[in-house]
Amino acid sequence: MKVLASAPGRVNLIGDHTDYTGGLVFPMAIDRSVRIEFDRGVPWVELLSDVEPDAAFLPLEAIDEVEPRLVRPAWARYVAGVMWVLRPEHGGTGFITSTVPVGAGLSSSAALEVAVALALGFEGEPVELARACQQAEHVASGVPCGIMDQLTAAAAVDGCALRIDCRSLTVEPVPLAADLDVLVVHSGQTRSLTASPYGVRRAQCEDAEVLIGPLRDATVADAEGIEHDDLRRRARHVITENQRVDDFASALRQGDTTAAGALMVESHTSLRDDFQVSTRRIDELVDHLCGLPGVYGARLTGAGFGGCVVVLAAAGTDTGLDAWRVRPAGPATVENLPT
Ligand code: GLA
């Protein structure tokens, strides 16, 4: 049987480094996706990609013996991760086409995982799909990521950004007005989370939680009481960022783009100074973009340590920089193709 599985990338408008503490995030799926034409049946998975020179080849029977993290070529680790988690009954051969830039912070790996899972026949609720693919990411990359990226790809709503509560895993769509543009500007600094201090940041949040309890329930005053400088900063970022997500959602609902933009800038400052995941190049880009006519706000998006800046602007704004103009897209899908 032939299928076409497709999963979108995502950009996070606000709410970074909050998902793995059960916090609030506000991403949207974008109109760039990973698509897989997949012919199901054979007892192995063989995938070619238009963006990678080497094919992924993984026999189903070998999945118990392989460590997904060591599979080659490196991109096939995500395929192996999904197979490792799902233990599919059949494999297949297929071709991947992707319009999600790799290493930019637009969740190309989550889109790949979700598309592979659907191609392999995953059936279940979006939250289950996201959980399985989050686990696949953990075993494939060793990075203890949260659930935001996979859940955005699985549960997106066309035309909307999503307020996701990463504790209850509820997804609330918030329409994005047509007179707004979301632009994504690459810093030119590609990054791999495997080589970044992402895991250290997550561990610091856990250490802060030992001191003041779940960050989701803690107050800024609780954070201020932490003696250890790094832990105090990490906690303060997460607590204030959760509040900013709710304030941002309200601002968008009320059409208050000035307030929404200001919250993005506050989020950036917090990521820069308290969570310490920005770079000088990204700080300069954010400053520059925020000074342009038509721009309401800009901030680092995703994990940081390089990657992209997301910009909220009046429709038609030209930043003079290379930028992807992205629209909020719908969820991952799978459909049968004629054989
Ligand atoms: C990466 C992770 C997400 C999230 C962001 C930061 O994209 O995959 O789970 O933690 O970083 O908000």
GROMACS .gro file of C-alpha atoms and ligand atoms in nm:
model
  351
    1MET     CA    1   0.000   0.000   0.000
    2LYS     CA    2   0.129   0.345  -0.091
    3VAL     CA    3   0.080   0.643   0.142
    4LEU     CA    4   0.177   1.006   0.158
    5ALA     CA    5   0.266   1.122   0.509
    6SER     CA    6   0.331   1.486   0.577
    7ALA     CA    7   0.428   1.678   0.892
    8PRO     CA    8   0.489   2.052   0.938
    9GLY     CA    9   0.782   2.233   1.096
   10ARG     CA   10   0.705   2.488   1.365
   11VAL     CA   11   0.808   2.824   1.492
   12ASN     CA   12   0.760   2.921   1.854
   13LEU     CA   13   0.614   3.270   1.897
   14ILE     CA   14   0.676   3.279   2.274
   15GLY     CA   15   0.737   3.035   2.560
   16ASP     CA   16   1.080   2.878   2.526
   17HIS     CA   17   1.249   2.642   2.768
   18THR     CA   18   0.924   2.596   2.954
   19ASP     CA   19   0.786   2.274   2.800
   20TYR     CA   20   1.005   2.029   2.992
   21THR     CA   21   0.890   2.177   3.322
   22GLY     CA   22   0.523   2.135   3.231
   23GLY     CA   23   0.495   2.501   3.141
   24LEU     CA   24   0.320   2.701   2.870
   25VAL     CA   25   0.432   2.740   2.508
   26PHE     CA   26   0.287   2.927   2.211
   27PRO     CA   27   0.407   2.779   1.881
   28MET     CA   28   0.248   2.749   1.542
   29ALA     CA   29   0.301   2.487   1.274
   30ILE     CA   30   0.433   2.645   0.954
   31ASP     CA   31   0.362   2.599   0.587
   32ARG     CA   32   0.686   2.408   0.541
   33SER     CA   33   0.682   2.036   0.583
   34VAL     CA   34   0.848   1.699   0.555
   35ARG     CA   35   0.662   1.473   0.311
   36ILE     CA   36   0.720   1.102   0.265
   37GLU     CA   37   0.586   0.893  -0.020
   38PHE     CA   38   0.602   0.548   0.126
   39ASP     CA   39   0.531   0.209  -0.023
   40ARG     CA   40   0.450  -0.015   0.274
   41GLY     CA   41   0.527  -0.385   0.283
   42VAL     CA   42   0.891  -0.498   0.293
   43PRO     CA   43   1.055  -0.601   0.622
   44TRP     CA   44   1.294  -0.307   0.623
   45VAL     CA   45   1.275   0.070   0.598
   46GLU     CA   46   1.460   0.231   0.313
   47LEU     CA   47   1.430   0.606   0.267
   48LEU     CA   48   1.592   0.844   0.026
   49SER     CA   49   1.578   1.218   0.083
   50ASP     CA   50   1.606   1.518  -0.141
   51VAL     CA   51   1.818   1.698   0.119
   52GLU     CA   52   2.058   1.420   0.220
   53PRO     CA   53   2.305   1.239  -0.002
   54ASP     CA   54   2.292   0.900   0.175
   55ALA     CA   55   1.990   0.675   0.218
   56ALA     CA   56   1.855   0.538   0.544
   57PHE     CA   57   1.838   0.159   0.549
   58LEU     CA   58   1.714  -0.023   0.858
   59PRO     CA   59   1.592  -0.384   0.869
   60LEU     CA   60   1.301  -0.432   1.112
   61GLU     CA   61   1.463  -0.738   1.267
   62ALA     CA   62   1.779  -0.542   1.354
   63ILE     CA   63   1.603  -0.273   1.553
   64ASP     CA   64   1.665  -0.450   1.884
   65GLU     CA   65   2.036  -0.462   1.817
   66VAL     CA   66   2.094  -0.110   1.697
   67GLU     CA   67   2.148   0.189   1.915
   68PRO     CA   68   1.951   0.462   1.727
   69ARG     CA   69   2.207   0.721   1.840
   70LEU     CA   70   2.487   0.547   1.650
   71VAL     CA   71   2.305   0.482   1.322
   72ARG     CA   72   2.454   0.623   1.001
   73PRO     CA   73   2.393   0.843   0.812
   74ALA     CA   74   2.316   1.074   1.106
   75TRP     CA   75   1.971   1.179   0.980
   76ALA     CA   76   1.862   0.813   0.978
   77ARG     CA   77   1.887   0.817   1.360
   78TYR     CA   78   1.548   0.985   1.374
   79VAL     CA   79   1.402   0.713   1.153
   80ALA     CA   80   1.565   0.449   1.374
   81GLY     CA   81   1.435   0.628   1.684
   82VAL     CA   82   1.077   0.610   1.559
   83MET     CA   83   1.116   0.244   1.463
   84TRP     CA   84   1.269   0.170   1.804
   85VAL     CA   85   0.971   0.327   1.982
   86LEU     CA   86   0.693   0.200   1.754
   87ARG     CA   87   0.823  -0.149   1.662
   88PRO     CA   88   0.623  -0.141   1.335
   89GLU     CA   89   0.496  -0.465   1.185
   90HIS     CA   90   0.592  -0.364   0.834
   91GLY     CA   91   0.856  -0.148   0.675
   92GLY     CA   92   0.858   0.006   0.331
   93THR     CA   93   1.053   0.207   0.082
   94GLY     CA   94   1.006   0.573   0.017
   95PHE     CA   95   1.124   0.916  -0.075
   96ILE     CA   96   1.135   1.222   0.149
   97THR     CA   97   1.099   1.578   0.027
   98SER     CA   98   1.145   1.854   0.283
   99THR     CA   99   1.097   2.229   0.284
  100VAL     CA  100   1.185   2.264   0.655
  101PRO     CA  101   1.539   2.401   0.685
  102VAL     CA  102   1.767   2.175   0.890
  103GLY     CA  103   1.947   2.310   1.198
  104ALA     CA  104   1.755   2.637   1.198
  105GLY     CA  105   1.536   2.580   1.504
  106LEU     CA  106   1.223   2.509   1.297
  107SER     CA  107   1.194   2.150   1.419
  108SER     CA  108   1.291   1.962   1.108
  109SER     CA  109   1.368   1.655   1.320
  110ALA     CA  110   1.026   1.656   1.490
  111ALA     CA  111   0.858   1.690   1.149
  112LEU     CA  112   1.063   1.398   1.020
  113GLU     CA  113   0.976   1.181   1.322
  114VAL     CA  114   0.605   1.253   1.298
  115ALA     CA  115   0.597   1.192   0.922
  116VAL     CA  116   0.791   0.864   0.963
  117ALA     CA  117   0.557   0.747   1.239
  118LEU     CA  118   0.252   0.810   1.019
  119ALA     CA  119   0.419   0.648   0.717
  120LEU     CA  120   0.484   0.341   0.931
  121GLY     CA  121   0.116   0.318   1.019
  122PHE     CA  122   0.092   0.485   1.362
  123GLU     CA  123  -0.270   0.512   1.464
  124GLY     CA  124  -0.371   0.706   1.771
  125GLU     CA  125  -0.443   1.041   1.922
  126PRO     CA  126  -0.217   1.340   1.841
  127VAL     CA  127  -0.090   1.347   2.199
  128GLU     CA  128   0.015   0.980   2.173
  129LEU     CA  129   0.183   1.047   1.840
  130ALA     CA  130   0.370   1.339   1.995
  131ARG     CA  131   0.475   1.135   2.299
  132ALA     CA  132   0.607   0.852   2.082
  133CYS     CA  133   0.801   1.094   1.862
  134GLN     CA  134   0.939   1.285   2.162
  135GLN     CA  135   1.074   0.953   2.291
  136ALA     CA  136   1.213   0.880   1.944
  137GLU     CA  137   1.397   1.214   1.957
  138HIS     CA  138   1.542   1.125   2.297
  139VAL     CA  139   1.681   0.792   2.179
  140ALA     CA  140   1.793   0.930   1.843
  141SER     CA  141   1.975   1.239   1.963
  142GLY     CA  142   2.030   1.193   2.336
  143VAL     CA  143   1.880   1.541   2.385
  144PRO     CA  144   1.613   1.540   2.658
  145CYS     CA  145   1.376   1.764   2.463
  146GLY     CA  146   1.027   1.858   2.577
  147ILE     CA  147   0.709   1.778   2.386
  148MET     CA  148   0.642   2.114   2.217
  149ASP     CA  149   0.780   2.041   1.871
  150GLN     CA  150   0.623   1.700   1.822
  151LEU     CA  151   0.290   1.807   1.970
  152THR     CA  152   0.278   2.113   1.745
  153ALA     CA  153   0.332   1.897   1.436
  154ALA     CA  154   0.073   1.643   1.552
  155ALA     CA  155  -0.201   1.874   1.682
  156ALA     CA  156  -0.169   2.197   1.481
  157VAL     CA  157  -0.476   2.390   1.369
  158ASP     CA  158  -0.472   2.567   1.034
  159GLY     CA  159  -0.466   2.946   1.063
  160CYS     CA  160  -0.388   2.935   1.435
  161ALA     CA  161  -0.104   2.952   1.680
  162LEU     CA  162  -0.140   2.710   1.974
  163ARG     CA  163  -0.137   2.778   2.344
  164ILE     CA  164  -0.013   2.447   2.475
  165ASP     CA  165  -0.019   2.355   2.840
  166CYS     CA  166   0.267   2.108   2.861
  167ARG     CA  167   0.144   1.974   3.195
  168SER     CA  168  -0.209   1.877   3.090
  169LEU     CA  169  -0.111   1.855   2.720
  170THR     CA  170  -0.414   2.058   2.621
  171VAL     CA  171  -0.390   2.254   2.299
  172GLU     CA  172  -0.589   2.572   2.257
  173PRO     CA  173  -0.591   2.729   1.909
  174VAL     CA  174  -0.561   3.107   1.889
  175PRO     CA  175  -0.626   3.253   1.541
  176LEU     CA  176  -0.352   3.463   1.392
  177ALA     CA  177  -0.498   3.777   1.233
  178ALA     CA  178  -0.450   3.812   0.857
  179ASP     CA  179  -0.296   4.157   0.898
  180LEU     CA  180   0.000   4.006   1.085
  181ASP     CA  181   0.310   3.852   0.934
  182VAL     CA  182   0.534   3.605   1.108
  183LEU     CA  183   0.887   3.621   0.969
  184VAL     CA  184   1.174   3.392   1.051
  185VAL     CA  185   1.526   3.525   1.010
  186HIS     CA  186   1.819   3.287   1.029
  187SER     CA  187   2.112   3.410   1.234
  188GLY     CA  188   2.353   3.221   1.011
  189GLN     CA  189   2.459   3.024   1.318
  190THR     CA  190   2.345   2.665   1.273
  191ARG     CA  191   2.336   2.461   1.587
  192SER     CA  192   2.301   2.107   1.696
  193LEU     CA  193   2.129   2.055   2.028
  194THR     CA  194   2.340   1.747   2.089
  195ALA     CA  195   2.642   1.974   2.116
  196SER     CA  196   2.461   2.248   2.308
  197PRO     CA  197   2.408   2.289   2.683
  198TYR     CA  198   2.035   2.211   2.642
  199GLY     CA  199   2.061   1.914   2.877
  200VAL     CA  200   2.245   2.127   3.134
  201ARG     CA  201   1.968   2.388   3.127
  202ARG     CA  202   1.704   2.122   3.175
  203ALA     CA  203   1.898   1.973   3.468
  204GLN     CA  204   1.929   2.319   3.625
  205CYS     CA  205   1.552   2.360   3.608
  206GLU     CA  206   1.516   2.026   3.784
  207ASP     CA  207   1.764   2.138   4.051
  208ALA     CA  208   1.565   2.458   4.101
  209GLU     CA  209   1.249   2.247   4.140
  210VAL     CA  210   1.412   2.051   4.421
  211LEU     CA  211   1.445   2.383   4.604
  212ILE     CA  212   1.112   2.555   4.530
  213GLY     CA  213   0.882   2.287   4.390
  214PRO     CA  214   0.734   2.270   4.038
  215LEU     CA  215   0.829   2.585   3.845
  216ARG     CA  216   0.480   2.586   3.697
  217ASP     CA  217   0.337   2.661   4.041
  218ALA     CA  218   0.620   2.876   4.176
  219THR     CA  219   0.623   3.255   4.201
  220VAL     CA  220   0.892   3.506   4.111
  221ALA     CA  221   0.940   3.560   4.485
  222ASP     CA  222   1.015   3.187   4.524
  223ALA     CA  223   1.278   3.215   4.250
  224GLU     CA  224   1.432   3.524   4.407
  225GLY     CA  225   1.484   3.323   4.724
  226ILE     CA  226   1.723   3.079   4.551
  227GLU     CA  227   2.081   3.156   4.654
  228HIS     CA  228   2.258   2.987   4.363
  229ASP     CA  229   2.291   3.248   4.091
  230ASP     CA  230   2.243   3.022   3.785
  231LEU     CA  231   1.950   2.832   3.936
  232ARG     CA  232   1.779   3.155   4.042
  233ARG     CA  233   1.807   3.292   3.689
  234ARG     CA  234   1.681   2.972   3.525
  235ALA     CA  235   1.381   2.955   3.757
  236ARG     CA  236   1.300   3.322   3.711
  237HIS     CA  237   1.302   3.282   3.333
  238VAL     CA  238   1.063   2.986   3.336
  239ILE     CA  239   0.820   3.144   3.582
  240THR     CA  240   0.804   3.478   3.401
  241GLU     CA  241   0.793   3.312   3.058
  242ASN     CA  242   0.484   3.110   3.153
  243GLN     CA  243   0.309   3.435   3.246
  244ARG     CA  244   0.422   3.596   2.920
  245VAL     CA  245   0.262   3.315   2.720
  246ASP     CA  246  -0.077   3.387   2.875
  247ASP     CA  247  -0.034   3.762   2.838
  248PHE     CA  248   0.069   3.714   2.473
  249ALA     CA  249  -0.234   3.497   2.400
  250SER     CA  250  -0.463   3.764   2.552
  251ALA     CA  251  -0.289   4.040   2.356
  252LEU     CA  252  -0.336   3.852   2.027
  253ARG     CA  253  -0.701   3.783   2.105
  254GLN     CA  254  -0.755   4.153   2.170
  255GLY     CA  255  -0.562   4.255   1.858
  256ASP     CA  256  -0.310   4.441   2.077
  257THR     CA  257  -0.005   4.384   1.859
  258THR     CA  258   0.202   4.646   2.043
  259ALA     CA  259   0.162   4.458   2.371
  260ALA     CA  260   0.229   4.126   2.196
  261GLY     CA  261   0.549   4.262   2.043
  262ALA     CA  262   0.669   4.404   2.375
  263LEU     CA  263   0.618   4.061   2.538
  264MET     CA  264   0.833   3.900   2.268
  265VAL     CA  265   1.113   4.144   2.344
  266GLU     CA  266   1.080   4.075   2.719
  267SER     CA  267   1.097   3.705   2.643
  268HIS     CA  268   1.415   3.757   2.445
  269THR     CA  269   1.574   3.956   2.725
  270SER     CA  270   1.488   3.681   2.970
  271LEU     CA  271   1.630   3.411   2.742
  272ARG     CA  272   1.943   3.621   2.699
  273ASP     CA  273   2.008   3.727   3.058
  274ASP     CA  274   1.838   3.467   3.277
  275PHE     CA  275   1.834   3.151   3.070
  276GLN     CA  276   2.155   3.246   2.886
  277VAL     CA  277   2.082   3.069   2.559
  278SER     CA  278   2.125   3.357   2.314
  279THR     CA  279   2.428   3.458   2.112
  280ARG     CA  280   2.568   3.803   2.036
  281ARG     CA  281   2.466   3.769   1.670
  282ILE     CA  282   2.107   3.689   1.768
  283ASP     CA  283   2.094   3.978   2.017
  284GLU     CA  284   2.212   4.216   1.746
  285LEU     CA  285   1.955   4.080   1.501
  286VAL     CA  286   1.672   4.121   1.753
  287ASP     CA  287   1.779   4.481   1.830
  288HIS     CA  288   1.805   4.565   1.463
  289LEU     CA  289   1.471   4.409   1.371
  290CYS     CA  290   1.287   4.576   1.659
  291GLY     CA  291   1.394   4.917   1.529
  292LEU     CA  292   1.235   4.865   1.186
  293PRO     CA  293   0.902   5.020   1.086
  294GLY     CA  294   0.621   4.766   1.087
  295VAL     CA  295   0.795   4.531   1.335
  296TYR     CA  296   0.601   4.476   1.660
  297GLY     CA  297   0.854   4.247   1.824
  298ALA     CA  298   1.125   3.988   1.771
  299ARG     CA  299   1.293   3.721   1.976
  300LEU     CA  300   1.511   3.418   1.961
  301THR     CA  301   1.294   3.113   1.889
  302GLY     CA  302   1.342   2.752   1.994
  303ALA     CA  303   1.632   2.621   2.197
  304GLY     CA  304   1.875   2.898   2.110
  305PHE     CA  305   2.256   2.874   2.093
  306GLY     CA  306   2.213   2.992   1.731
  307GLY     CA  307   1.924   2.925   1.497
  308CYS     CA  308   1.651   3.174   1.415
  309VAL     CA  309   1.479   3.491   1.525
  310VAL     CA  310   1.100   3.508   1.497
  311VAL     CA  311   0.947   3.844   1.409
  312LEU     CA  312   0.588   3.965   1.450
  313ALA     CA  313   0.519   4.240   1.199
  314ALA     CA  314   0.245   4.419   1.007
  315ALA     CA  315   0.152   4.228   0.691
  316GLY     CA  316   0.384   4.309   0.404
  317THR     CA  317   0.672   4.437   0.621
  318ASP     CA  318   1.005   4.416   0.443
  319THR     CA  319   1.296   4.378   0.685
  320GLY     CA  320   1.553   4.406   0.409
  321LEU     CA  321   1.696   4.075   0.533
  322ASP     CA  322   1.654   3.725   0.398
  323ALA     CA  323   1.348   3.601   0.583
  324TRP     CA  324   1.097   3.320   0.560
  325ARG     CA  325   0.740   3.449   0.572
  326VAL     CA  326   0.547   3.167   0.735
  327ARG     CA  327   0.174   3.108   0.776
  328PRO     CA  328   0.013   2.894   1.045
  329ALA     CA  329  -0.049   2.548   0.902
  330GLY     CA  330  -0.256   2.243   0.993
  331PRO     CA  331  -0.143   1.914   1.150
  332ALA     CA  332   0.047   1.616   1.017
  333THR     CA  333  -0.159   1.394   0.788
  334VAL     CA  334  -0.139   1.062   0.611
  335GLU     CA  335  -0.339   0.964   0.305
  336ASN     CA  336  -0.353   0.661   0.078
  337LEU     CA  337  -0.210   0.696  -0.268
  338PRO     CA  338  -0.321   0.498  -0.572
  339THR     CA  339  -0.082   0.209  -0.634
  340GLA     C1  340   1.379   2.255   2.148
  340GLA     C2  341   1.310   2.136   2.215
  340GLA     C3  342   1.174   2.177   2.269
  340GLA     C4  343   1.184   2.301   2.357
  340GLA     C5  344   1.264   2.411   2.288
  340GLA     C6  345   1.289   2.530   2.376
  340GLA     O1  346   1.308   2.294   2.034
  340GLA     O2  347   1.295   2.030   2.123
  340GLA     O3  348   1.117   2.070   2.340
  340GLA     O4  349   1.237   2.270   2.482
  340GLA     O5  350   1.389   2.363   2.240
  340GLA     O6  351   1.169   2.593   2.405
   0.00000   0.00000   0.00000
